[in-house]
């Protein structure tokens, strides 16, 4: 049975996850951690770890890959137990990616910056 975790995330979904994690870090550093949905951030972090494991070709059974796998699993479990229920259908998925690209076009953040961050994250 293939779960959501087993599906490969697209570039826009990974960039959306990176933006969510970055925004959560920014809010936390600005002493606004009460505004952060920790469940969503955990899920986004798990998606980024999954991408790092996939693109880094890390073995799930040995070396660093096993720890990345454990961390990803933990974050997904945390996500399911701590996420606030969403009432807005645009709060995730393609709608969120479209909102992010609108924000980037309006000067609220640049996709190029996220691409550089993702490349640095993936070591390219």
mmCIF file of C-alpha atoms in Angstrom:
data_model
loop_
_atom_site.group_PDB
_atom_site.id
_atom_site.type_symbol
_atom_site.label_atom_id
_atom_site.label_comp_id
_atom_site.label_asym_id
_atom_site.label_seq_id
_atom_site.Cartn_x
_atom_site.Cartn_y
_atom_site.Cartn_z
ATOM 1 C CA UNK A 1 0.000 0.000 0.000
ATOM 2 C CA UNK A 2 1.527 3.319 -1.078
ATOM 3 C CA UNK A 3 1.130 6.092 1.435
ATOM 4 C CA UNK A 4 1.440 9.844 0.944
ATOM 5 C CA UNK A 5 4.985 9.573 2.343
ATOM 6 C CA UNK A 6 6.000 7.177 -0.416
ATOM 7 C CA UNK A 7 5.038 9.495 -3.252
ATOM 8 C CA UNK A 8 7.724 11.685 -4.770
ATOM 9 C CA UNK A 9 7.133 15.369 -4.097
ATOM 10 C CA UNK A 10 7.286 17.822 -6.976
ATOM 11 C CA UNK A 11 9.575 20.834 -7.094
ATOM 12 C CA UNK A 12 6.798 23.302 -6.306
ATOM 13 C CA UNK A 13 5.716 21.228 -3.292
ATOM 14 C CA UNK A 14 9.302 21.081 -2.013
ATOM 15 C CA UNK A 15 9.736 24.818 -2.466
ATOM 16 C CA UNK A 16 6.469 25.375 -0.641
ATOM 17 C CA UNK A 17 7.738 23.154 2.185
ATOM 18 C CA UNK A 18 11.033 25.058 2.312
ATOM 19 C CA UNK A 19 9.153 28.364 2.470
ATOM 20 C CA UNK A 20 6.931 27.077 5.265
ATOM 21 C CA UNK A 21 9.932 25.942 7.323
ATOM 22 C CA UNK A 22 11.761 29.229 6.661
ATOM 23 C CA UNK A 23 8.692 31.273 7.637
ATOM 24 C CA UNK A 24 8.306 29.232 10.825
ATOM 25 C CA UNK A 25 11.957 29.857 11.705
ATOM 26 C CA UNK A 26 11.521 33.569 11.028
ATOM 27 C CA UNK A 27 8.413 33.710 13.225
ATOM 28 C CA UNK A 28 10.177 31.849 16.011
ATOM 29 C CA UNK A 29 13.195 34.161 15.900
ATOM 30 C CA UNK A 30 10.813 37.139 16.047
ATOM 31 C CA UNK A 31 9.232 35.699 19.222
ATOM 32 C CA UNK A 32 5.991 34.880 17.366
ATOM 33 C CA UNK A 33 6.100 31.102 17.723
ATOM 34 C CA UNK A 34 2.431 31.071 18.736
ATOM 35 C CA UNK A 35 1.606 31.820 15.074
ATOM 36 C CA UNK A 36 3.380 28.672 13.855
ATOM 37 C CA UNK A 37 1.400 25.511 13.074
ATOM 38 C CA UNK A 38 3.944 23.025 14.368
ATOM 39 C CA UNK A 39 2.193 20.098 12.710
ATOM 40 C CA UNK A 40 2.389 21.671 9.252
ATOM 41 C CA UNK A 41 6.020 22.622 9.810
ATOM 42 C CA UNK A 42 6.825 19.071 10.910
ATOM 43 C CA UNK A 43 5.214 17.724 7.732
ATOM 44 C CA UNK A 44 7.138 20.193 5.599
ATOM 45 C CA UNK A 45 10.379 19.224 7.326
ATOM 46 C CA UNK A 46 9.614 15.564 6.720
ATOM 47 C CA UNK A 47 9.016 16.301 3.025
ATOM 48 C CA UNK A 48 12.385 18.053 2.821
ATOM 49 C CA UNK A 49 14.120 15.160 4.545
ATOM 50 C CA UNK A 50 12.450 12.734 2.157
ATOM 51 C CA UNK A 51 13.685 14.769 -0.803
ATOM 52 C CA UNK A 52 17.196 14.909 0.631
ATOM 53 C CA UNK A 53 17.135 11.163 1.075
ATOM 54 C CA UNK A 54 15.832 10.600 -2.453
ATOM 55 C CA UNK A 55 18.075 13.044 -4.305
ATOM 56 C CA UNK A 56 21.069 12.266 -2.091
ATOM 57 C CA UNK A 57 20.523 8.563 -2.801
ATOM 58 C CA UNK A 58 20.798 7.732 0.893
ATOM 59 C CA UNK A 59 20.291 4.112 1.877
ATOM 60 C CA UNK A 60 17.362 3.753 4.294
ATOM 61 C CA UNK A 61 18.975 0.779 6.010
ATOM 62 C CA UNK A 62 22.502 1.976 6.794
ATOM 63 C CA UNK A 63 24.614 5.038 7.398
ATOM 64 C CA UNK A 64 23.112 8.496 7.595
ATOM 65 C CA UNK A 65 20.114 7.375 5.545
ATOM 66 C CA UNK A 66 18.710 5.321 8.416
ATOM 67 C CA UNK A 67 18.731 8.381 10.688
ATOM 68 C CA UNK A 68 17.146 10.561 8.017
ATOM 69 C CA UNK A 69 14.450 7.898 7.607
ATOM 70 C CA UNK A 70 13.811 7.809 11.376
ATOM 71 C CA UNK A 71 13.607 11.600 11.552
ATOM 72 C CA UNK A 72 11.242 11.717 8.579
ATOM 73 C CA UNK A 73 9.003 9.075 10.168
ATOM 74 C CA UNK A 74 8.981 10.931 13.487
ATOM 75 C CA UNK A 75 8.081 14.230 11.820
ATOM 76 C CA UNK A 76 5.228 12.623 9.872
ATOM 77 C CA UNK A 77 3.893 11.107 13.097
ATOM 78 C CA UNK A 78 4.169 14.484 14.819
ATOM 79 C CA UNK A 79 2.361 16.090 11.887
ATOM 80 C CA UNK A 80 -0.612 13.747 12.139
ATOM 81 C CA UNK A 81 -0.918 14.165 15.906
ATOM 82 C CA UNK A 82 -0.366 17.949 16.115
ATOM 83 C CA UNK A 83 -1.830 19.523 12.989
ATOM 84 C CA UNK A 84 -4.702 21.899 13.410
ATOM 85 C CA UNK A 85 -7.714 20.990 11.273
ATOM 86 C CA UNK A 86 -7.883 23.103 8.130
ATOM 87 C CA UNK A 87 -11.095 24.701 6.981
ATOM 88 C CA UNK A 88 -9.601 26.549 4.012
ATOM 89 C CA UNK A 89 -9.188 24.255 0.982
ATOM 90 C CA UNK A 90 -6.402 26.517 -0.367
ATOM 91 C CA UNK A 91 -4.263 26.072 2.738
ATOM 92 C CA UNK A 92 -2.336 23.160 1.238
ATOM 93 C CA UNK A 93 -1.549 21.488 -2.052
ATOM 94 C CA UNK A 94 -1.720 23.279 -5.402
ATOM 95 C CA UNK A 95 -3.586 26.264 -3.986
ATOM 96 C CA UNK A 96 -0.777 26.968 -1.536
ATOM 97 C CA UNK A 97 1.829 26.667 -4.290
ATOM 98 C CA UNK A 98 -0.133 29.144 -6.417
ATOM 99 C CA UNK A 99 -0.388 31.536 -3.472
ATOM 100 C CA UNK A 100 3.367 31.213 -2.896
ATOM 101 C CA UNK A 101 4.155 32.034 -6.504
ATOM 102 C CA UNK A 102 1.777 35.031 -6.326
ATOM 103 C CA UNK A 103 3.567 36.211 -3.195
ATOM 104 C CA UNK A 104 6.934 35.761 -4.882
ATOM 105 C CA UNK A 105 5.778 37.729 -7.924
ATOM 106 C CA UNK A 106 4.578 40.526 -5.664
ATOM 107 C CA UNK A 107 8.025 40.830 -4.092
ATOM 108 C CA UNK A 108 7.195 38.940 -0.901
ATOM 109 C CA UNK A 109 9.955 36.439 -1.586
ATOM 110 C CA UNK A 110 11.815 35.222 -4.600
ATOM 111 C CA UNK A 111 11.600 31.803 -6.118
ATOM 112 C CA UNK A 112 15.229 32.209 -7.121
ATOM 113 C CA UNK A 113 16.148 32.540 -3.450
ATOM 114 C CA UNK A 114 14.328 29.313 -2.662
ATOM 115 C CA UNK A 115 15.982 27.558 -5.581
ATOM 116 C CA UNK A 116 19.404 28.612 -4.276
ATOM 117 C CA UNK A 117 18.434 27.446 -0.806
ATOM 118 C CA UNK A 118 17.204 24.115 -2.163
ATOM 119 C CA UNK A 119 20.368 23.647 -4.216
ATOM 120 C CA UNK A 120 22.474 24.350 -1.155
ATOM 121 C CA UNK A 121 20.343 21.941 0.852
ATOM 122 C CA UNK A 122 20.753 19.218 -1.742
ATOM 123 C CA UNK A 123 24.453 19.986 -2.242
ATOM 124 C CA UNK A 124 24.233 20.980 -5.908
#
